[in-house]
Tab-separated table of C-alpha atoms and ligand atoms in Angstrom:
chain	number	residue	atom	x	y	z
A	15	MET	CA	-35.249	22.196	4.426
A	16	ILE	CA	-33.466	21.102	7.794
A	17	ARG	CA	-32.328	23.760	10.356
A	18	PHE	CA	-28.401	23.305	10.961
A	19	ALA	CA	-28.006	26.455	12.825
A	20	PRO	CA	-28.745	25.305	16.575
A	21	ARG	CA	-26.692	22.621	16.669
A	22	LEU	CA	-24.207	24.285	15.080
A	23	ALA	CA	-24.536	27.501	17.340
A	24	LEU	CA	-23.724	24.622	19.880
A	25	ALA	CA	-20.972	22.622	18.488
A	26	ALA	CA	-19.016	26.533	17.718
A	27	ALA	CA	-20.083	27.216	21.597
A	28	LEU	CA	-17.769	23.771	22.591
A	29	ALA	CA	-15.059	24.482	20.685
A	30	ALA	CA	-15.040	27.922	21.735
A	31	ALA	CA	-14.863	26.769	25.261
A	32	PRO	CA	-11.403	24.095	25.290
A	33	GLY	CA	-12.070	23.830	29.189
A	34	VAL	CA	-16.000	22.745	29.144
A	35	ALA	CA	-16.087	18.959	29.298
A	36	GLY	CA	-16.860	17.424	26.400
A	37	ALA	CA	-15.335	20.098	24.084
A	38	GLN	CA	-12.556	17.563	23.071
A	39	GLU	CA	-15.029	15.077	21.572
A	40	ILE	CA	-16.457	16.779	18.656
A	41	THR	CA	-19.044	15.926	16.460
A	42	LEU	CA	-18.685	16.774	12.373
A	43	ARG	CA	-22.237	17.275	9.977
A	44	VAL	CA	-21.386	14.830	6.382
A	45	VAL	CA	-23.973	14.789	3.620
A	46	SER	CA	-22.932	13.148	0.550
A	47	ALA	CA	-24.031	14.591	-2.620
A	48	PHE	CA	-24.583	11.343	-4.630
A	49	PRO	CA	-27.628	9.459	-3.769
A	50	GLU	CA	-27.926	7.234	-0.786
A	51	ASN	CA	-28.172	4.102	-2.387
A	52	LEU	CA	-24.900	4.668	-4.324
A	53	TYR	CA	-22.406	2.540	-3.435
A	54	TYR	CA	-20.257	5.231	-2.838
A	55	VAL	CA	-22.391	6.226	-0.249
A	56	LYS	CA	-22.542	2.687	1.317
A	57	ARG	CA	-18.583	2.753	1.939
A	58	LEU	CA	-19.064	6.291	3.302
A	59	VAL	CA	-21.439	4.917	6.303
A	60	ASP	CA	-19.067	1.924	6.679
A	61	TRP	CA	-16.241	3.930	7.181
A	62	ILE	CA	-17.900	6.703	9.167
A	63	GLN	CA	-18.887	3.353	11.888
A	64	LYS	CA	-15.338	2.625	12.366
A	65	VAL	CA	-14.453	6.580	12.518
A	66	ASN	CA	-16.990	6.748	14.945
A	67	ALA	CA	-16.342	3.551	17.023
A	68	GLU	CA	-12.786	4.708	17.107
A	69	GLY	CA	-12.572	8.013	18.149
A	70	LYS	CA	-14.862	7.984	21.094
A	71	GLY	CA	-13.354	11.723	22.734
A	72	THR	CA	-12.079	12.717	19.918
A	73	LEU	CA	-14.230	13.053	16.895
A	74	GLN	CA	-17.653	11.428	15.738
A	75	LEU	CA	-19.250	11.922	12.219
A	76	ASN	CA	-23.089	12.312	11.954
A	77	PHE	CA	-24.678	11.181	8.721
A	78	ILE	CA	-27.064	13.543	7.603
A	79	GLY	CA	-27.616	12.195	4.049
A	80	GLY	CA	-28.077	12.575	0.133
A	81	PRO	CA	-29.319	15.141	-2.070
A	82	LYS	CA	-32.736	15.264	-0.295
A	83	ALA	CA	-30.948	17.082	2.848
A	84	ILE	CA	-28.489	19.303	0.392
A	85	PRO	CA	-29.274	18.626	-3.812
A	86	THR	CA	-25.972	17.693	-5.433
A	87	PHE	CA	-25.004	20.797	-7.084
A	88	GLU	CA	-25.531	22.625	-3.744
A	89	VAL	CA	-23.483	20.567	-1.274
A	90	GLY	CA	-20.136	22.787	-2.202
A	91	ASN	CA	-21.734	26.206	-1.277
A	92	ALA	CA	-23.258	24.048	1.559
A	93	LEU	CA	-20.211	23.181	2.748
A	94	LYS	CA	-18.029	26.507	2.244
A	95	THR	CA	-20.673	28.500	3.931
A	96	GLY	CA	-20.371	25.894	6.945
A	97	VAL	CA	-23.788	24.630	7.090
A	98	VAL	CA	-21.856	21.341	6.849
A	99	ASP	CA	-18.640	20.119	8.208
A	100	MET	CA	-17.486	17.513	5.369
A	101	ALA	CA	-19.158	16.076	2.251
A	102	MET	CA	-18.581	13.153	-0.088
A	103	SER	CA	-18.763	14.878	-3.394
A	104	THR	CA	-17.184	15.123	-6.669
A	105	GLY	CA	-15.248	18.584	-8.619
A	106	ALA	CA	-17.812	18.173	-11.254
A	107	TYR	CA	-20.534	18.890	-8.935
A	108	TYR	CA	-19.321	22.475	-7.332
A	109	THR	CA	-17.380	24.042	-10.321
A	110	ASN	CA	-19.883	27.138	-9.580
A	111	LEU	CA	-17.724	28.134	-6.813
A	112	MET	CA	-14.181	26.849	-9.036
A	113	PRO	CA	-13.730	25.835	-12.492
A	114	GLU	CA	-10.423	23.958	-11.045
A	115	ALA	CA	-12.229	21.267	-9.222
A	116	ASP	CA	-13.419	19.330	-12.484
A	117	ALA	CA	-9.586	19.287	-13.195
A	118	LEU	CA	-9.436	16.255	-10.749
A	119	LYS	CA	-11.104	13.836	-13.720
A	120	LEU	CA	-7.781	14.668	-15.228
A	121	THR	CA	-5.143	13.029	-12.954
A	122	GLN	CA	-3.462	10.146	-14.077
A	123	LEU	CA	-1.618	9.301	-11.112
A	124	PRO	CA	-2.752	7.206	-8.048
A	125	ALA	CA	-3.644	9.551	-5.123
A	126	ALA	CA	-0.220	8.006	-3.010
A	127	GLN	CA	1.589	9.428	-5.890
A	128	LEU	CA	-0.143	12.951	-5.855
A	129	ARG	CA	0.237	13.631	-2.234
A	130	LYS	CA	4.411	13.122	-2.596
A	131	ASN	CA	4.514	14.895	-6.041
A	132	GLY	CA	2.995	18.025	-4.437
A	133	ALA	CA	-0.238	17.911	-6.190
A	134	TYR	CA	-2.237	17.293	-2.879
A	135	ASP	CA	-0.741	20.576	-1.560
A	136	TYR	CA	-1.439	22.454	-4.522
A	137	ILE	CA	-5.065	21.280	-4.443
A	138	ASN	CA	-5.177	22.483	-0.879
A	139	LYS	CA	-3.592	25.868	-1.862
A	140	VAL	CA	-6.236	26.582	-3.969
A	141	TRP	CA	-9.604	25.199	-2.778
A	142	ALA	CA	-8.790	26.958	0.657
A	143	GLU	CA	-8.590	30.579	-1.519
A	144	LYS	CA	-11.696	29.427	-3.661
A	145	ALA	CA	-13.756	27.143	-2.349
A	146	ASN	CA	-13.060	27.573	2.012
A	147	MET	CA	-12.042	24.059	2.023
A	148	TYR	CA	-9.847	20.858	3.034
A	149	TYR	CA	-9.176	18.752	0.457
A	150	LEU	CA	-8.953	15.427	2.418
A	151	ALA	CA	-8.955	12.197	0.325
A	152	ARG	CA	-9.814	10.604	-2.675
A	153	VAL	CA	-11.978	7.622	-2.323
A	154	VAL	CA	-12.819	6.754	-6.079
A	155	ASP	CA	-9.427	6.313	-8.562
A	156	ASP	CA	-8.239	4.142	-10.942
A	157	THR	CA	-12.087	4.355	-12.692
A	158	PRO	CA	-12.938	5.329	-16.125
A	159	PHE	CA	-16.178	7.380	-17.230
A	160	HIS	CA	-18.017	5.991	-20.158
A	161	LEU	CA	-20.194	7.331	-22.553
A	162	TYR	CA	-23.648	5.173	-22.683
A	163	VAL	CA	-26.193	5.442	-25.439
A	164	ASN	CA	-29.354	3.935	-26.692
A	165	LYS	CA	-28.510	4.774	-30.341
A	166	LYS	CA	-26.480	2.603	-31.709
A	167	ILE	CA	-22.957	4.821	-33.104
A	168	ASP	CA	-20.357	3.051	-35.256
A	169	LYS	CA	-17.860	6.159	-34.845
A	170	ALA	CA	-16.996	9.133	-32.489
A	171	ASP	CA	-19.660	11.139	-33.812
A	172	LEU	CA	-22.235	12.524	-31.613
A	173	ASN	CA	-24.590	14.913	-33.865
A	174	GLY	CA	-28.443	14.162	-33.552
A	175	LEU	CA	-27.528	12.589	-29.592
A	176	LYS	CA	-29.332	14.487	-26.977
A	177	LEU	CA	-26.563	13.536	-24.123
A	178	ARG	CA	-26.827	13.929	-20.058
A	179	ILE	CA	-23.719	15.347	-18.509
A	180	THR	CA	-22.325	17.125	-15.673
A	181	PRO	CA	-19.488	19.295	-16.081
A	182	VAL	CA	-16.980	16.415	-16.490
A	183	TYR	CA	-18.491	15.356	-20.205
A	184	ARG	CA	-19.697	18.877	-21.323
A	185	ASP	CA	-16.486	20.042	-23.468
A	186	PHE	CA	-15.750	16.237	-24.735
A	187	PHE	CA	-19.506	15.593	-25.300
A	188	GLN	CA	-19.930	18.914	-27.130
A	189	ALA	CA	-16.419	18.241	-29.068
A	190	LEU	CA	-17.900	15.278	-30.512
A	191	GLY	CA	-20.815	17.405	-31.817
A	192	GLY	CA	-23.568	16.046	-29.270
A	193	THR	CA	-26.123	18.186	-27.424
A	194	VAL	CA	-25.966	17.998	-23.731
A	195	VAL	CA	-27.854	18.797	-20.648
A	196	GLN	CA	-26.733	18.856	-17.216
A	197	ILE	CA	-28.655	16.300	-14.740
A	198	ALA	CA	-28.168	15.285	-11.286
A	199	PRO	CA	-27.795	11.592	-10.950
A	200	GLY	CA	-31.132	10.995	-8.639
A	201	GLU	CA	-32.531	12.503	-12.082
A	202	VAL	CA	-31.309	10.251	-14.177
A	203	TYR	CA	-33.460	7.440	-14.467
A	204	THR	CA	-36.354	9.550	-15.249
A	205	ALA	CA	-34.757	11.518	-18.030
A	206	LEU	CA	-33.908	7.668	-19.578
A	207	GLU	CA	-37.350	6.764	-18.679
A	208	ARG	CA	-39.118	9.313	-20.667
A	209	GLY	CA	-36.767	9.301	-23.658
A	210	VAL	CA	-35.470	13.018	-22.613
A	211	VAL	CA	-31.632	11.809	-23.395
A	212	ASP	CA	-30.213	9.080	-25.713
A	213	GLY	CA	-27.663	8.153	-23.718
A	214	TYR	CA	-24.948	9.458	-20.680
A	215	GLY	CA	-21.692	10.100	-19.493
A	216	TRP	CA	-21.008	8.048	-16.119
A	217	PRO	CA	-18.437	5.639	-14.264
A	218	ILE	CA	-18.118	2.220	-15.572
A	219	HIS	CA	-19.430	1.087	-12.315
A	220	ALA	CA	-22.542	1.498	-10.292
A	221	LEU	CA	-24.745	2.410	-12.900
A	222	PHE	CA	-27.173	-1.040	-11.464
A	223	ASP	CA	-27.503	1.094	-7.857
A	224	LEU	CA	-29.709	3.441	-9.882
A	225	ASN	CA	-31.001	0.701	-11.720
A	226	TRP	CA	-29.782	2.762	-15.168
A	227	GLN	CA	-29.210	-0.595	-16.779
A	228	GLU	CA	-33.327	-0.713	-17.353
A	229	HIS	CA	-32.529	1.849	-19.686
A	230	THR	CA	-28.916	1.328	-21.319
A	231	LYS	CA	-28.360	-0.381	-24.557
A	232	TYR	CA	-24.707	0.356	-25.558
A	233	ARG	CA	-21.746	1.489	-23.374
A	234	VAL	CA	-18.802	2.919	-25.609
A	235	ASP	CA	-15.912	1.895	-25.263
A	236	PRO	CA	-12.753	3.197	-24.732
A	237	GLY	CA	-13.276	4.432	-21.223
A	238	PHE	CA	-11.706	8.097	-20.914
A	239	TYR	CA	-10.936	9.700	-17.809
A	240	ASN	CA	-10.328	8.758	-13.882
A	241	ALA	CA	-13.252	8.998	-12.044
A	242	GLU	CA	-13.137	11.068	-8.949
A	243	VAL	CA	-15.260	11.200	-5.679
A	244	SER	CA	-13.207	12.931	-2.219
A	245	LEU	CA	-14.104	14.093	1.014
A	246	ILE	CA	-13.379	18.059	1.278
A	247	VAL	CA	-13.785	19.376	4.752
A	248	ASN	CA	-15.089	23.152	5.861
A	249	LEU	CA	-11.751	25.006	6.243
A	250	ASP	CA	-13.002	27.057	9.306
A	251	LYS	CA	-14.188	23.634	10.839
A	252	TRP	CA	-10.313	22.185	9.707
A	253	LYS	CA	-8.776	24.670	11.664
A	254	ALA	CA	-10.882	24.868	14.699
A	255	LEU	CA	-10.268	21.211	15.696
A	256	THR	CA	-7.340	20.299	17.961
A	257	GLN	CA	-4.112	18.980	16.305
A	258	ALA	CA	-5.042	15.106	18.020
A	259	GLN	CA	-8.540	15.778	16.068
A	260	ARG	CA	-7.038	16.376	12.542
A	261	ALA	CA	-5.105	13.669	12.746
A	262	TYR	CA	-7.304	11.169	13.608
A	263	LEU	CA	-9.737	12.501	10.998
A	264	THR	CA	-6.596	12.068	8.392
A	265	LYS	CA	-5.422	8.586	9.223
A	266	GLN	CA	-8.710	7.419	9.146
A	267	ALA	CA	-9.221	8.970	5.477
A	268	LEU	CA	-5.784	8.272	4.667
A	269	ALA	CA	-7.135	4.467	5.437
A	270	PHE	CA	-10.275	4.969	3.042
A	271	GLU	CA	-8.007	6.283	0.636
A	272	ALA	CA	-5.975	2.811	0.943
A	273	GLN	CA	-8.860	0.960	-0.443
A	274	ASN	CA	-8.445	2.501	-3.927
A	275	GLU	CA	-6.804	-0.806	-5.048
A	276	GLU	CA	-10.205	-2.385	-4.876
A	277	TRP	CA	-11.554	-0.150	-7.331
A	278	LYS	CA	-9.985	-2.527	-10.356
A	279	LYS	CA	-11.273	-5.624	-9.210
A	280	TYR	CA	-14.643	-4.111	-8.754
A	281	ASN	CA	-14.498	-2.267	-12.463
A	282	ALA	CA	-13.721	-5.849	-13.669
A	283	GLU	CA	-16.939	-7.138	-11.819
A	284	GLU	CA	-19.435	-4.434	-12.909
A	285	ALA	CA	-18.261	-4.466	-16.814
A	286	GLN	CA	-18.863	-8.257	-16.841
A	287	ARG	CA	-22.463	-7.430	-14.900
A	288	GLN	CA	-23.527	-4.698	-17.535
A	289	ALA	CA	-23.051	-7.784	-20.736
A	290	LYS	CA	-24.788	-10.083	-18.242
A	291	ALA	CA	-27.776	-7.464	-18.223
A	292	GLY	CA	-27.614	-7.183	-21.954
A	293	ILE	CA	-25.716	-3.723	-21.832
A	294	GLN	CA	-23.535	-4.120	-25.719
A	295	THR	CA	-20.431	-3.123	-26.167
A	296	ILE	CA	-19.548	-0.573	-29.054
A	297	ARG	CA	-15.706	-0.864	-29.528
A	298	PHE	CA	-13.964	1.548	-31.895
A	299	ASP	CA	-10.674	0.212	-33.400
A	300	ALA	CA	-7.340	1.119	-31.928
A	301	ALA	CA	-6.733	4.360	-34.455
A	302	THR	CA	-10.233	6.035	-33.518
A	303	SER	CA	-9.875	4.548	-29.723
A	304	LYS	CA	-6.729	7.050	-29.525
A	305	GLN	CA	-7.957	9.908	-31.216
A	306	TYR	CA	-10.899	9.403	-28.718
A	307	LEU	CA	-8.916	9.947	-25.699
A	308	ASP	CA	-6.652	11.904	-27.554
A	309	LYS	CA	-9.503	14.433	-27.634
A	310	ALA	CA	-11.156	13.771	-24.291
A	311	TYR	CA	-7.822	15.204	-22.537
A	312	GLU	CA	-6.970	17.739	-24.887
A	313	VAL	CA	-10.566	19.287	-24.708
A	314	GLY	CA	-10.811	18.798	-21.103
A	315	TRP	CA	-7.347	20.781	-20.206
A	316	ALA	CA	-7.986	23.106	-22.230
A	317	GLY	CA	-11.410	24.250	-20.661
A	318	ILE	CA	-9.657	24.552	-17.435
A	319	ILE	CA	-6.700	26.043	-18.897
A	320	LYS	CA	-9.469	28.463	-19.697
A	321	ALA	CA	-11.494	28.966	-17.099
A	322	SER	CA	-7.909	28.464	-14.649
A	323	PRO	CA	-5.008	30.582	-16.435
A	324	GLU	CA	-2.936	30.730	-13.224
A	325	HIS	CA	-3.500	27.246	-12.170
A	326	GLY	CA	-4.906	25.172	-14.537
A	327	PRO	CA	-0.976	24.724	-16.261
A	328	LYS	CA	0.109	23.728	-13.257
A	329	MET	CA	-2.567	21.194	-12.270
A	330	LYS	CA	-1.429	19.464	-15.667
A	331	ALA	CA	1.824	19.243	-14.861
A	332	LEU	CA	1.212	17.996	-11.512
A	333	PHE	CA	-1.555	15.773	-12.515
A	334	SER	CA	-0.303	13.692	-15.653
A	335	LYS	CA	1.958	11.128	-16.711
B	21	LIG	O1	-22.872	12.688	-12.048
B	21	LIG	C1	-21.464	11.976	-12.774
B	21	LIG	O2	-21.603	11.602	-13.989
B	21	LIG	C2	-20.333	12.953	-12.256
B	21	LIG	O3	-19.840	13.738	-12.641
B	21	LIG	C3	-19.915	11.644	-11.492
B	21	LIG	C4	-18.199	11.949	-11.281
B	21	LIG	C5	-17.896	10.760	-10.336
B	21	LIG	C6	-18.364	9.960	-10.123
B	21	LIG	C7	-19.452	9.571	-10.527
B	21	LIG	C8	-19.901	10.498	-10.888
């Protein structure tokens, strides 16, 4: 386990003493809930380099690492409690703190629109109350999830299949009859290799980063939901920043979020790459596809609303087309 306390104490002392030389530059400790060989993390590291190059004297980011530093499903709590200052994660990985987090997969509007229609304000209200977090920016958008299987299926019936999940897929795959087991991304390769699972949920992209194509026979189309990966900040740390530091971080985060327009093209390339690697597509007919998608959203929202009768319906109204 990494010891963070001494540096935290130093950072706190500097933040509390604005007269001290150097107090106007702050360094935030950043972790990723995704394994470091994922494309997501490469993008994060590139962004951090830019933030640091342009942020001298204002704000610096120190990338600590991925799940080897803090395990995937513990990142949320580490951020809430201030063990780290910033994280790249997805809502499904911190449903232990707040079930509402998983609703971000159900957004049907691009981030820019969610900023305008009040959805981000609402997210920030709930994230602050429940998880002591500031929701900074979404860095994956416009990306469907898919079911990948190693046994051929010809209808939307998952009876007899054992599937790797995170909370993203749990209610949906169970509603289709599947048996589910939660596994962090870093451990999926071994589960596939050993035949512990017959398939898994994952976005259309980035399975090559983890070599899962070596043990994947079929991708089921259509995709469903909208993969969400975001930057989140410990709320106390966010509030302790100066106005200039907050403005700087916001500007850089918005620039990162604006890169979301690249996902569509990347995803098309990734689908081709899967075909070249021999992953076959199982395509449902139009009527089955519609039923499959309707079911995905129906059980997705039902799960959120059941877990959060207070915020679920409001999020649904703000997130849906
Ligand atoms: O691990 C996952 O399948 C998952 O929940 C997820 C969410 C967003 C992006 C990538 C994966």
